[in-house]
Coordinates of C-alpha atoms and ligand atoms in Angstrom, one line a residue:
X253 CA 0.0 0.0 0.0
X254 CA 1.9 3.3 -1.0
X255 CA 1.4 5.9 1.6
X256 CA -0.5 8.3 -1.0
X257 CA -3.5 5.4 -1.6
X258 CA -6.8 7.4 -1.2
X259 CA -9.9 5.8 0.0
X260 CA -13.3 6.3 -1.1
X261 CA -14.6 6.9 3.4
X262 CA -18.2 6.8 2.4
X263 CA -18.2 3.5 0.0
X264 CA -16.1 1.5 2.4
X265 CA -18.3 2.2 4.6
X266 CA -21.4 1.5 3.0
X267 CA -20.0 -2.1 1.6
X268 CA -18.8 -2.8 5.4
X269 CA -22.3 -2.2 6.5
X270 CA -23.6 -4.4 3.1
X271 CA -21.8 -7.4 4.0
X272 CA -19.5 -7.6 6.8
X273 CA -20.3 -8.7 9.7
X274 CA -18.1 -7.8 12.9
X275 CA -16.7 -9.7 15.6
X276 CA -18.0 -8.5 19.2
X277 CA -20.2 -6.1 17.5
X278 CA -24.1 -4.7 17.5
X279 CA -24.3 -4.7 13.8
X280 CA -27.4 -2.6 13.9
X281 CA -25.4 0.4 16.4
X282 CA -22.2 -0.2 14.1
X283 CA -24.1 0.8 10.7
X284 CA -26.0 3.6 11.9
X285 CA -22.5 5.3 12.8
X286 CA -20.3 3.7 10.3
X287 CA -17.2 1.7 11.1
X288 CA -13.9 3.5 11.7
X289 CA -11.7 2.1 8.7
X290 CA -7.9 1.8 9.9
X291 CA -5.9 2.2 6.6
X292 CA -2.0 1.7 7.7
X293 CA 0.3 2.1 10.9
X294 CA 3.9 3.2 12.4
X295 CA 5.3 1.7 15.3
X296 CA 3.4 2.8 18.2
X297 CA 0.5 4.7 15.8
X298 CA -2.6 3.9 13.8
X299 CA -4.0 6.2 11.0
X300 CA -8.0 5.7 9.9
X301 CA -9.1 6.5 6.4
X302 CA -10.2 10.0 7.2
X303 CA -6.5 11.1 8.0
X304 CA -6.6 10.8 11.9
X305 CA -3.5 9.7 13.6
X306 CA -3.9 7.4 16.8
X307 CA -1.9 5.9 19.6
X308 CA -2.4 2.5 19.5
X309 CA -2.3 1.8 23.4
X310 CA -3.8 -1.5 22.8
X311 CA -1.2 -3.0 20.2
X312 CA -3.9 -3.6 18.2
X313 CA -5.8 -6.3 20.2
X314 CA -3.0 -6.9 23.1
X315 CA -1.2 -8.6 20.3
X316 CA 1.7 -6.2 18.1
X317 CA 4.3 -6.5 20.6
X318 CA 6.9 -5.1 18.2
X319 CA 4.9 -2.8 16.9
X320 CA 3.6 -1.4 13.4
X321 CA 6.0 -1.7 10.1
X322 CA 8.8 -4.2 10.9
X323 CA 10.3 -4.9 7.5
X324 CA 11.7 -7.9 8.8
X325 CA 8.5 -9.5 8.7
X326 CA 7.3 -8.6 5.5
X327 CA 10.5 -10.0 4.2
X328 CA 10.4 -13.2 6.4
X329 CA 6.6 -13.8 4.6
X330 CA 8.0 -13.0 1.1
X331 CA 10.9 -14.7 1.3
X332 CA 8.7 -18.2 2.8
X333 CA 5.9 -17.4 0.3
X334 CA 7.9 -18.2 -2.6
X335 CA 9.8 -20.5 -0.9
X336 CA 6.8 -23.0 0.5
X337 CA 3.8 -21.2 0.8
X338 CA 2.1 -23.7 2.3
X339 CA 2.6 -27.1 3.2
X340 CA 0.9 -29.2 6.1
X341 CA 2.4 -31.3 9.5
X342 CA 0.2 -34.1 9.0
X343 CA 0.9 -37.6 7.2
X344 CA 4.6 -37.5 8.6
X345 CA 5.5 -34.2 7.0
X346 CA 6.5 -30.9 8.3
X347 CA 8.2 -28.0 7.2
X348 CA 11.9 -26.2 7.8
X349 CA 9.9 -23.2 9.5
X350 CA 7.3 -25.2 11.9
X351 CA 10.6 -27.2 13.2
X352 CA 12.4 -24.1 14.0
X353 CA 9.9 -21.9 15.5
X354 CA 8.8 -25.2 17.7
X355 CA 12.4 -25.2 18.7
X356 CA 12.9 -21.6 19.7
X357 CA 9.5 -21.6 22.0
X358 CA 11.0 -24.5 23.3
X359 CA 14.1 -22.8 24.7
X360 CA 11.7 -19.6 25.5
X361 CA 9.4 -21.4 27.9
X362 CA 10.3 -22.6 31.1
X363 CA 12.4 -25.5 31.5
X364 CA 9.6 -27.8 31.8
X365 CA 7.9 -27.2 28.6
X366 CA 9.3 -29.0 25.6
X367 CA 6.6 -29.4 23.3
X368 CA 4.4 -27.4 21.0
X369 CA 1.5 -28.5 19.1
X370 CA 0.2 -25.3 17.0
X371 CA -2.9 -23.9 16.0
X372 CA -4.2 -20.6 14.3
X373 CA -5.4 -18.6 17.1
X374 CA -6.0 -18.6 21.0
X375 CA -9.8 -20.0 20.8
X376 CA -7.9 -22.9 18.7
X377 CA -5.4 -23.6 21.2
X378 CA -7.6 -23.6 24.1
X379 CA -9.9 -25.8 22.4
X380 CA -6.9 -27.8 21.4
X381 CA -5.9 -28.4 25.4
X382 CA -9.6 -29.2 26.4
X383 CA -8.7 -32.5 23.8
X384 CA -5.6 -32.9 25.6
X385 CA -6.8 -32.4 28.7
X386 CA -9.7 -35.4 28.4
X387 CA -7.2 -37.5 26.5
X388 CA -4.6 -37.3 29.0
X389 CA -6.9 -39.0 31.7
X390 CA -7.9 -41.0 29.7
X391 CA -4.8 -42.5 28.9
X392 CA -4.4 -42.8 32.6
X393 CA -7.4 -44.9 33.2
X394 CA -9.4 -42.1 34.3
X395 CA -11.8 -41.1 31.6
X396 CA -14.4 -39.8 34.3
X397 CA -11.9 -36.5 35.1
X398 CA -13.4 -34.5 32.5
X399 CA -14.7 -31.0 34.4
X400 CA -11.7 -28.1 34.2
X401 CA -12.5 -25.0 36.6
X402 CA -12.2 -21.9 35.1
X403 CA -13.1 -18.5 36.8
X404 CA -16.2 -15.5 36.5
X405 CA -15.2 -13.2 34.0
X406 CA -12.1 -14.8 32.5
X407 CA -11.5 -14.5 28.5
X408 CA -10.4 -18.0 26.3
X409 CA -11.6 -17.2 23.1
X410 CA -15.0 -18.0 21.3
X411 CA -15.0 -20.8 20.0
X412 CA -17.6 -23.5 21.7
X413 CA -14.7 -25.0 24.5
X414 CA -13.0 -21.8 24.7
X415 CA -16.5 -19.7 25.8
X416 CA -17.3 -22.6 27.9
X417 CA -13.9 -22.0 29.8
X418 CA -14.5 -17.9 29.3
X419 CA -16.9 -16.7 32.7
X420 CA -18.5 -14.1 30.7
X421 CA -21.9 -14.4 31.5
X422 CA -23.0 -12.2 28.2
X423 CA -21.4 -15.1 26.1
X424 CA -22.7 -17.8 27.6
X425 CA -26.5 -16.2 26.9
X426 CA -25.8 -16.5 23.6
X427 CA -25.7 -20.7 22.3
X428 CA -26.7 -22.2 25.9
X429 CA -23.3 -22.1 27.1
X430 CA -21.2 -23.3 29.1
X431 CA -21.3 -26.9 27.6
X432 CA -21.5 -29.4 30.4
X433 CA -17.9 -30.0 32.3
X434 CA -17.0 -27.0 32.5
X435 CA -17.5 -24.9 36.0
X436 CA -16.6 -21.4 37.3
X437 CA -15.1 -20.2 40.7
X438 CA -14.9 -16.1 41.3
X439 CA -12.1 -14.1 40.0
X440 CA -9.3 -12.3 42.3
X441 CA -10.4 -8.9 41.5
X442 CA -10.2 -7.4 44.9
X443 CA -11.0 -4.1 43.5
X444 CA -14.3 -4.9 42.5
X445 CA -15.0 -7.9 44.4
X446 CA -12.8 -8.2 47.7
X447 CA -15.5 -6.3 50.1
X448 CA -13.6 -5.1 53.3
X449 CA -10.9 -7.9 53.1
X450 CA -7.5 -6.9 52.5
X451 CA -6.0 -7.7 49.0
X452 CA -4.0 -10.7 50.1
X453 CA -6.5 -12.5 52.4
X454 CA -9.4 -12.0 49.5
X455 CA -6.2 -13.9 46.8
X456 CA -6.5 -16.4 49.6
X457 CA -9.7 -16.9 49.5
X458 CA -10.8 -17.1 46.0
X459 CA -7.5 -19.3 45.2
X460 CA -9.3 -21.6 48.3
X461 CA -12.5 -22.0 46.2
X462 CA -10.6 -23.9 43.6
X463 CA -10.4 -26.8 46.5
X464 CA -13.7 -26.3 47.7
X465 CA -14.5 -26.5 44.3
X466 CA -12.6 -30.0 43.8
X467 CA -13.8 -31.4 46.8
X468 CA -17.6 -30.3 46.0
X469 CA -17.2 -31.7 42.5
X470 CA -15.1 -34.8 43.9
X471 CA -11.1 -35.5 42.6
X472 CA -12.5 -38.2 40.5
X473 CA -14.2 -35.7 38.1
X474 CA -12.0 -32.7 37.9
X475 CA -9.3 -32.5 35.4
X476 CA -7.8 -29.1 35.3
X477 CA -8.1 -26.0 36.5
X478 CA -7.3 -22.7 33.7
X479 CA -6.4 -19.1 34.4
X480 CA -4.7 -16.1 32.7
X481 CA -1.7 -14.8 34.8
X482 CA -3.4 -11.5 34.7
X483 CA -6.8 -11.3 33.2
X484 CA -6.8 -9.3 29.6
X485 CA -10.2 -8.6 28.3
X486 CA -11.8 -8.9 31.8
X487 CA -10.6 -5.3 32.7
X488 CA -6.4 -5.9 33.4
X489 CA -7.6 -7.9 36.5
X490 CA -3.8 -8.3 38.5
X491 CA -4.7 -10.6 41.1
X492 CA -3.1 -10.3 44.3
X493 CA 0.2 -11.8 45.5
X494 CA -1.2 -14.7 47.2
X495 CA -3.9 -15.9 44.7
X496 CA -1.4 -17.9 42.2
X497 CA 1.3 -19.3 45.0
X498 CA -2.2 -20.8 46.8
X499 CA -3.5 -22.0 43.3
X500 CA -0.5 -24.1 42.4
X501 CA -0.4 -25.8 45.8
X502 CA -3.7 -26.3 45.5
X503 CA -3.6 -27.6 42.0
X504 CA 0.1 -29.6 42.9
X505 CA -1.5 -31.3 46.5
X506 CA -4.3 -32.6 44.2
X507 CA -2.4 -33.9 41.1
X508 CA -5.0 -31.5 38.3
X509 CA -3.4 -30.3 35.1
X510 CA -2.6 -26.3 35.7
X511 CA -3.1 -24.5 32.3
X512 CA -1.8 -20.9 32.2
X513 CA -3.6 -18.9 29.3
X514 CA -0.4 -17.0 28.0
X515 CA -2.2 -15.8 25.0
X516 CA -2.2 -11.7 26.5
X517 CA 0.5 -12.1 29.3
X518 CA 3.3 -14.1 26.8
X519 CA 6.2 -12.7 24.8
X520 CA 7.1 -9.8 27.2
X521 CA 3.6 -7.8 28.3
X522 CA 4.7 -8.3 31.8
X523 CA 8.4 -7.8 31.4
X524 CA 9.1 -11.6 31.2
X525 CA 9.0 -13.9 28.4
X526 CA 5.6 -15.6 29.8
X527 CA 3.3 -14.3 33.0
X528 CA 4.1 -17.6 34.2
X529 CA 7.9 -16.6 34.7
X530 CA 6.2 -13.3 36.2
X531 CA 4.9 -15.3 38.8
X532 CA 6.6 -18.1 39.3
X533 CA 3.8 -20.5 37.9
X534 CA 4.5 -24.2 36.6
X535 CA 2.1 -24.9 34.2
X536 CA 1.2 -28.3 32.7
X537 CA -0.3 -26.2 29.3
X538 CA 0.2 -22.7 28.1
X539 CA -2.2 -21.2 25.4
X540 CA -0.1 -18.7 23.0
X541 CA -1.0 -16.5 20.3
X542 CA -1.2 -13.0 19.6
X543 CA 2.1 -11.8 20.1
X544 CA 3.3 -15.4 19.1
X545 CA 3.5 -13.1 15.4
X546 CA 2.9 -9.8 16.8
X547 CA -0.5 -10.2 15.4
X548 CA 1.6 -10.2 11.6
X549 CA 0.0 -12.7 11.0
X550 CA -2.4 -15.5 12.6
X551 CA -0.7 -17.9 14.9
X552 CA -1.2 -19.8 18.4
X553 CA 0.3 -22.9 19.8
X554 CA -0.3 -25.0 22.9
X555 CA 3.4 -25.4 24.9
X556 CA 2.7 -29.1 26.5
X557 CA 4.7 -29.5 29.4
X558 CA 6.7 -32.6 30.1
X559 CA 4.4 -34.4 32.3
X560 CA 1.7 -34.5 29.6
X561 CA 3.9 -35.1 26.5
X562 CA 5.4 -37.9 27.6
X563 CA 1.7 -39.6 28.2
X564 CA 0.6 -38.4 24.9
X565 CA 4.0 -39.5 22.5
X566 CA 4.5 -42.8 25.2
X567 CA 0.7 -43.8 24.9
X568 CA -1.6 -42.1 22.5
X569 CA -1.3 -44.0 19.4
X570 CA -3.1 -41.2 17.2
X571 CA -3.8 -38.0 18.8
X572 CA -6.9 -37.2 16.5
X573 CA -6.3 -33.8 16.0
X574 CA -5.0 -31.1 14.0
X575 CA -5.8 -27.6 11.9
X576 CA -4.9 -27.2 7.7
X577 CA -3.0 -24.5 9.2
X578 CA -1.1 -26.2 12.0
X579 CA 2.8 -25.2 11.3
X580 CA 1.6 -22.6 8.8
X581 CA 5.2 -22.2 6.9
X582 CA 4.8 -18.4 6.2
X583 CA 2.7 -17.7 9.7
X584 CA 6.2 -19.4 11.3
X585 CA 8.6 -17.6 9.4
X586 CA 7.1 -14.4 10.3
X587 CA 6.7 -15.6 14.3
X588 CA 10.4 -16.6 14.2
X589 CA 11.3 -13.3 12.3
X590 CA 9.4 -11.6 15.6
X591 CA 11.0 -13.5 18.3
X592 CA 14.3 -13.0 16.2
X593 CA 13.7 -8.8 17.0
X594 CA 12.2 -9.3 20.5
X595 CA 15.2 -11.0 21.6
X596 CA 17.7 -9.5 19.7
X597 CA 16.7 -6.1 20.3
X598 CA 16.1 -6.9 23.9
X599 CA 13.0 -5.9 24.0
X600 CA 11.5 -8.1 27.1
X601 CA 14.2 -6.6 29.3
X602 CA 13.8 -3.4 28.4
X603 CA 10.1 -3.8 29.8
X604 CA 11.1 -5.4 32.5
X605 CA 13.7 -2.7 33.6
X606 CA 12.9 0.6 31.8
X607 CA 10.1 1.6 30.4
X608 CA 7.7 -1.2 32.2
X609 CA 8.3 0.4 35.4
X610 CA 8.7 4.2 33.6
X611 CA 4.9 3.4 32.0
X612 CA 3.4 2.1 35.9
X613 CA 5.6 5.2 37.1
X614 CA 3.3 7.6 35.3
X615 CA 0.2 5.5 34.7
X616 CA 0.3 5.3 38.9
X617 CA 0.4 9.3 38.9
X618 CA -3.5 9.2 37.1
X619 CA -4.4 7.7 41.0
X620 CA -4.8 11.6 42.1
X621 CA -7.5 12.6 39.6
X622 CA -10.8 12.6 40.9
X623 CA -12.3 9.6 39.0
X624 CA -9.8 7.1 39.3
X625 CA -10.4 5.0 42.0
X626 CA -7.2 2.6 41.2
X627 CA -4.5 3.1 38.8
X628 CA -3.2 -0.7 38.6
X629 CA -0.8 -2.2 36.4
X630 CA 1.9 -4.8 35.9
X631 CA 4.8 -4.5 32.9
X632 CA 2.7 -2.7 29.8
X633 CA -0.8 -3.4 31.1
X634 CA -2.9 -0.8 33.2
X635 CA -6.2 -0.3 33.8
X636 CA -7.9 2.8 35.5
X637 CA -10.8 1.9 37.9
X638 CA -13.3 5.1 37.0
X639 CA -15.2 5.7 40.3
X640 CA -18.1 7.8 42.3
X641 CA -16.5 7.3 45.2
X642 CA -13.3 6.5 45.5
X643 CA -13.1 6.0 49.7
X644 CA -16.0 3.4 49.4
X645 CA -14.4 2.0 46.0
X646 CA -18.3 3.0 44.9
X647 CA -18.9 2.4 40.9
X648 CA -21.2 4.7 38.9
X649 CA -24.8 3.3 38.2
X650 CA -24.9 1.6 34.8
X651 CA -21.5 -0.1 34.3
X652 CA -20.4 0.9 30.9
X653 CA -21.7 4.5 30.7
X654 CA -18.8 6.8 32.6
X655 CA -16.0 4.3 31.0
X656 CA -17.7 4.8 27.2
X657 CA -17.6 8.7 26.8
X658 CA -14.4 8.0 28.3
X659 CA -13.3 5.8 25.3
X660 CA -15.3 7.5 23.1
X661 CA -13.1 11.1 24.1
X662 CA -10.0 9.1 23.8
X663 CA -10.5 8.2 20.3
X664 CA -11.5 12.1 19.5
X665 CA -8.2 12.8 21.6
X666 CA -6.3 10.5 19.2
X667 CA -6.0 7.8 21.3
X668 CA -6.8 4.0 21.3
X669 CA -7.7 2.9 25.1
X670 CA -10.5 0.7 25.9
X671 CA -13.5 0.4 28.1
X672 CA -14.6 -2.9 30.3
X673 CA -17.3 -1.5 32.0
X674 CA -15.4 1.4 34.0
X675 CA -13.1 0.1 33.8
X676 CA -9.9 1.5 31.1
X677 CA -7.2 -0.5 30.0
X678 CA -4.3 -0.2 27.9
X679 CA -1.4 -2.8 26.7
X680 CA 0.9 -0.9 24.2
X681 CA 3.6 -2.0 22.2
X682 CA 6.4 -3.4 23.5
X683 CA 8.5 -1.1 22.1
X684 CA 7.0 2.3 22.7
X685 CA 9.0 4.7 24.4
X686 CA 9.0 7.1 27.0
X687 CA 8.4 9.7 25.0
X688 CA 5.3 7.8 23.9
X689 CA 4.3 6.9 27.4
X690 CA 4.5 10.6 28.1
X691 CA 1.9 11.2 25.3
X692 CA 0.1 8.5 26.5
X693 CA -0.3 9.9 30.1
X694 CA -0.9 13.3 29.0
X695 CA -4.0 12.2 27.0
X696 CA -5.7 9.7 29.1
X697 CA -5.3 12.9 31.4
X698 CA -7.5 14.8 29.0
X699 CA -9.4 12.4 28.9
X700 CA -10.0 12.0 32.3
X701 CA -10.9 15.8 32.6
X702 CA -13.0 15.8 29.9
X703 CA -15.2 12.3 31.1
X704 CA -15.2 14.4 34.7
X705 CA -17.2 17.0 32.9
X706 CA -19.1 15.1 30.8
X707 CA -20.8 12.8 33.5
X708 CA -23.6 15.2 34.7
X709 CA -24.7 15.0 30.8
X710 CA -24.8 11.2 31.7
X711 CA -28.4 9.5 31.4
X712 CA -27.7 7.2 33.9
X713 CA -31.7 5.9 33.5
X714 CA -31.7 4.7 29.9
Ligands
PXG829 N1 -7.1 -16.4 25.6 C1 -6.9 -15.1 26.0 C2 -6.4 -14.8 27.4 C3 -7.3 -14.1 25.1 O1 -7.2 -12.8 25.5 C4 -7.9 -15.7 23.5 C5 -7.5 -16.7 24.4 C6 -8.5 -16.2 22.2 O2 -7.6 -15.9 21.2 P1 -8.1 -15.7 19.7 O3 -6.8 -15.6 18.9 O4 -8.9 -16.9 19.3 O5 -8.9 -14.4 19.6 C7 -7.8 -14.4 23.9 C8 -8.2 -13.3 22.9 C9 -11.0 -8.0 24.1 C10 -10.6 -9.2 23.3 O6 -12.1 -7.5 23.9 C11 -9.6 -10.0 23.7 C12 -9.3 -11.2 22.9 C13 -10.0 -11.4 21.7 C14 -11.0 -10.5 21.3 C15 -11.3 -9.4 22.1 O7 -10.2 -7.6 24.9 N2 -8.4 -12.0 23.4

């Protein structure tokens, strides 16, 4: 696409509203205001096909860690393209890129973890370890240990196993989900949720329901229990410090499979490779995607830790299983070609050490304004608790409506930050720098200002 390339606003978005339906979207609300068409992007920046120039504080959809334009991986899919642009990992085959990349996540993931069986996206590889999960036990002579625990309000994807793990209540209306074996405990978001207990006795407690749950349920059903390191599209949810510690034991005194959704919290968002490094988490399964590629293109994988592997290469037979696009040569080459730059240009540690605790630095600062109830965040995720009253930890009626206009002024303030109820969240790209993160600050700060004034014109009754 050359940088001069016009488009035609208005016919876009009539076609768009002719025949395209959207993801997460009220089709109806979306073509009565007309979709915002993005058009091209710069490392940190988005621009929309009316001209407008955003920070992209969500890297896309928690996914370009590297951020916009990398050469590198244009070349990586060229070059693969004309190579091999497509060959399969069934029937004994493979190809020189699948081999590689499995290689390289090996060495990534913690020493445990040797195995990768890839997919095309998060909601493949979740769906992919509920398979593996049941087949595992199986294998074991236990074909009855079926249920995995999940929590309220956790994210796994969409397809059928992956919004049965999910808690969102709103997706499970939709399809008569969750599909049998598949239960929920409560999340650790003390903000929200812990009452008058402190921060680590709530993590205590709601770790604690994954063994009442277990013992309600009985040992001889439950399988597995799954959980993002911090929760992404549930509102940057960081549980407290003793929620995971009590969750492994828990998991470890009972022998059930821990998976560790790394599709949000891998390849550096918290200033480690995985959030399972960031907490010290030894996970049987680990979900990846997104920044697998950088979001370049589509890719996701299911690391298999040693414990499971060995049951499923020693005693499978067949593992009947598998995508078209398992291995994808070209979706490989550009994944390698993206951990090649996150390691070499030493971009995890830089989170870690420098601008991860420059971004919670300033993003802790937006704690003094008026509305913000808690400023949270961990590496490059932070979310903004938008508040009535901050002393009582009091939300506004109508979850949805102060966070909104807040979104909605962000975008007019050239800025991509998003709204889970009140809740505002951002995940940037890796690589944005402090320069950025001052721009950043500066305009959620507008923002805030703005949604401060704006909340009286609020019809909190509709
Ligand atoms: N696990 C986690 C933790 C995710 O965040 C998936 C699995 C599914 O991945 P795929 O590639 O199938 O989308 C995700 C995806 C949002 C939002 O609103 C978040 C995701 C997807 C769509 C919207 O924040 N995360």
């Amino acid at each position: 696409m050359s940088s001069e390339q016009r488009f035609e606003i208005d016919d876009l978005r009539r076609a768009d509203a002719g025949h395209h339906l959207h993801p997460f979207t009220d089709a109806k609300e979306l073509n009565r205001q007309g979709t915002r068409v993005i058009v091209k992007a710069d490392g940190v920046y988005i621009w929309d096909a009316e001209g407008h120039k955003l920070l992209d504080a969500m890297a896309g959809l928690w996914c370009v860690n590297i951020g916009y334009g990398r050469k590198e991986l244009a070349q990586a899919a060229y070059q693969q393209m004309q190579q091999l642009p497509y060959y399969n990992s069934f029937f004994q085959c493979t190809t020189p890129p699948a081999i590689e990349l499995a290689e390289v996540l090996a060495k990534l993931a913690p020493s445990h973890i040797n195995h990768v069986f890839f997919t095309g996206s998060g909601s493949e590889s979740n769906d992919t370890i509920v398979r593996m999960v049941r087949r595992y036990w199986d294998l074991l002579g236990e074909p009855q240990k079926t249920v995995i625990i999940s929590r309220n309000n956790a994210y796994h994807g969409s397809t059928m196993a992956a919004a049965s793990l999910g808690g969102m209540k709103f997706m499970h209306a939709q399809g008569g989900l969750p599909l049998p074996g598949f239960v929920h405990i409560d999340q650790p978001y003390w903000y929200a949720e812990g009452g008058d207990r402190d921060p680590v006795t709530f993590g205590l407690e709601v770790a604690q329901q994954l063994e009442q749950k277990i013992l309600e349920l009985g040992l001889d059903r439950v399988a597995a229990f799954i959980g993002e390191p911090i929760q992404g599209a549930g509102g940057v949810i960081i549980p407290p410090e003793s929620y995971w510690p009590e969750v492994q034991r828990i998991c470890d005194k009972y022998g059930i499979l821990l998976i560790v959704d790394e599709v949000i919290c891998g390849f550096g968002r918290t200033g480690k490779w995985f959030g399972s490094d960031y907490y010290g988490i030894k996970p049987d399964f680990m979900p990846i995607a997104k920044g697998l590629s950088s979001g370049y293109l589509p890719i996701g994988g299911v690391m298999v830790g040693d414990r499971v592997s060995q049951v499923l290469i020693d005693k499978c037979g067949e593992f009947a299983h598998g995508f078209t696009y398992s291995g994808h040569p070209v979706a490989a080459a550009v994944a390698l070609a993206n951990l090649k730059i996150l390691r070499e240009e030493g971009i995890v540690d830089t989170v870690a050490d420098q601008t991860g605790p420059y971004l919670q630095q300033r993003w802790a600062e937006l704690a003094e304004h008026p509305l913000v109830g808690e400023a949270r965040g961990v590496g490059f995720l932070g979310a903004l608790e938008l508040v009535k009253d901050k002393a009582k930890r009091e939300f506004y009626p109508k979850l949805g409506k102060v966070g909104g206009l807040c979104r909605d002024l962000a975008i007019e303030n050239g800025l991509v930050m998003r709204a889970v109820g009140d809740t505002m969240i951002i995940s940037p790209p890796l690589i944005a720098s402090e320069a950025h993160i001052d721009e950043l600050v500066e305009k959620v700060r507008l923002c805030l200002d703005q949604t401060l004034q704006g909340i009286p014109k609020l019809n909190f009754d509709e």
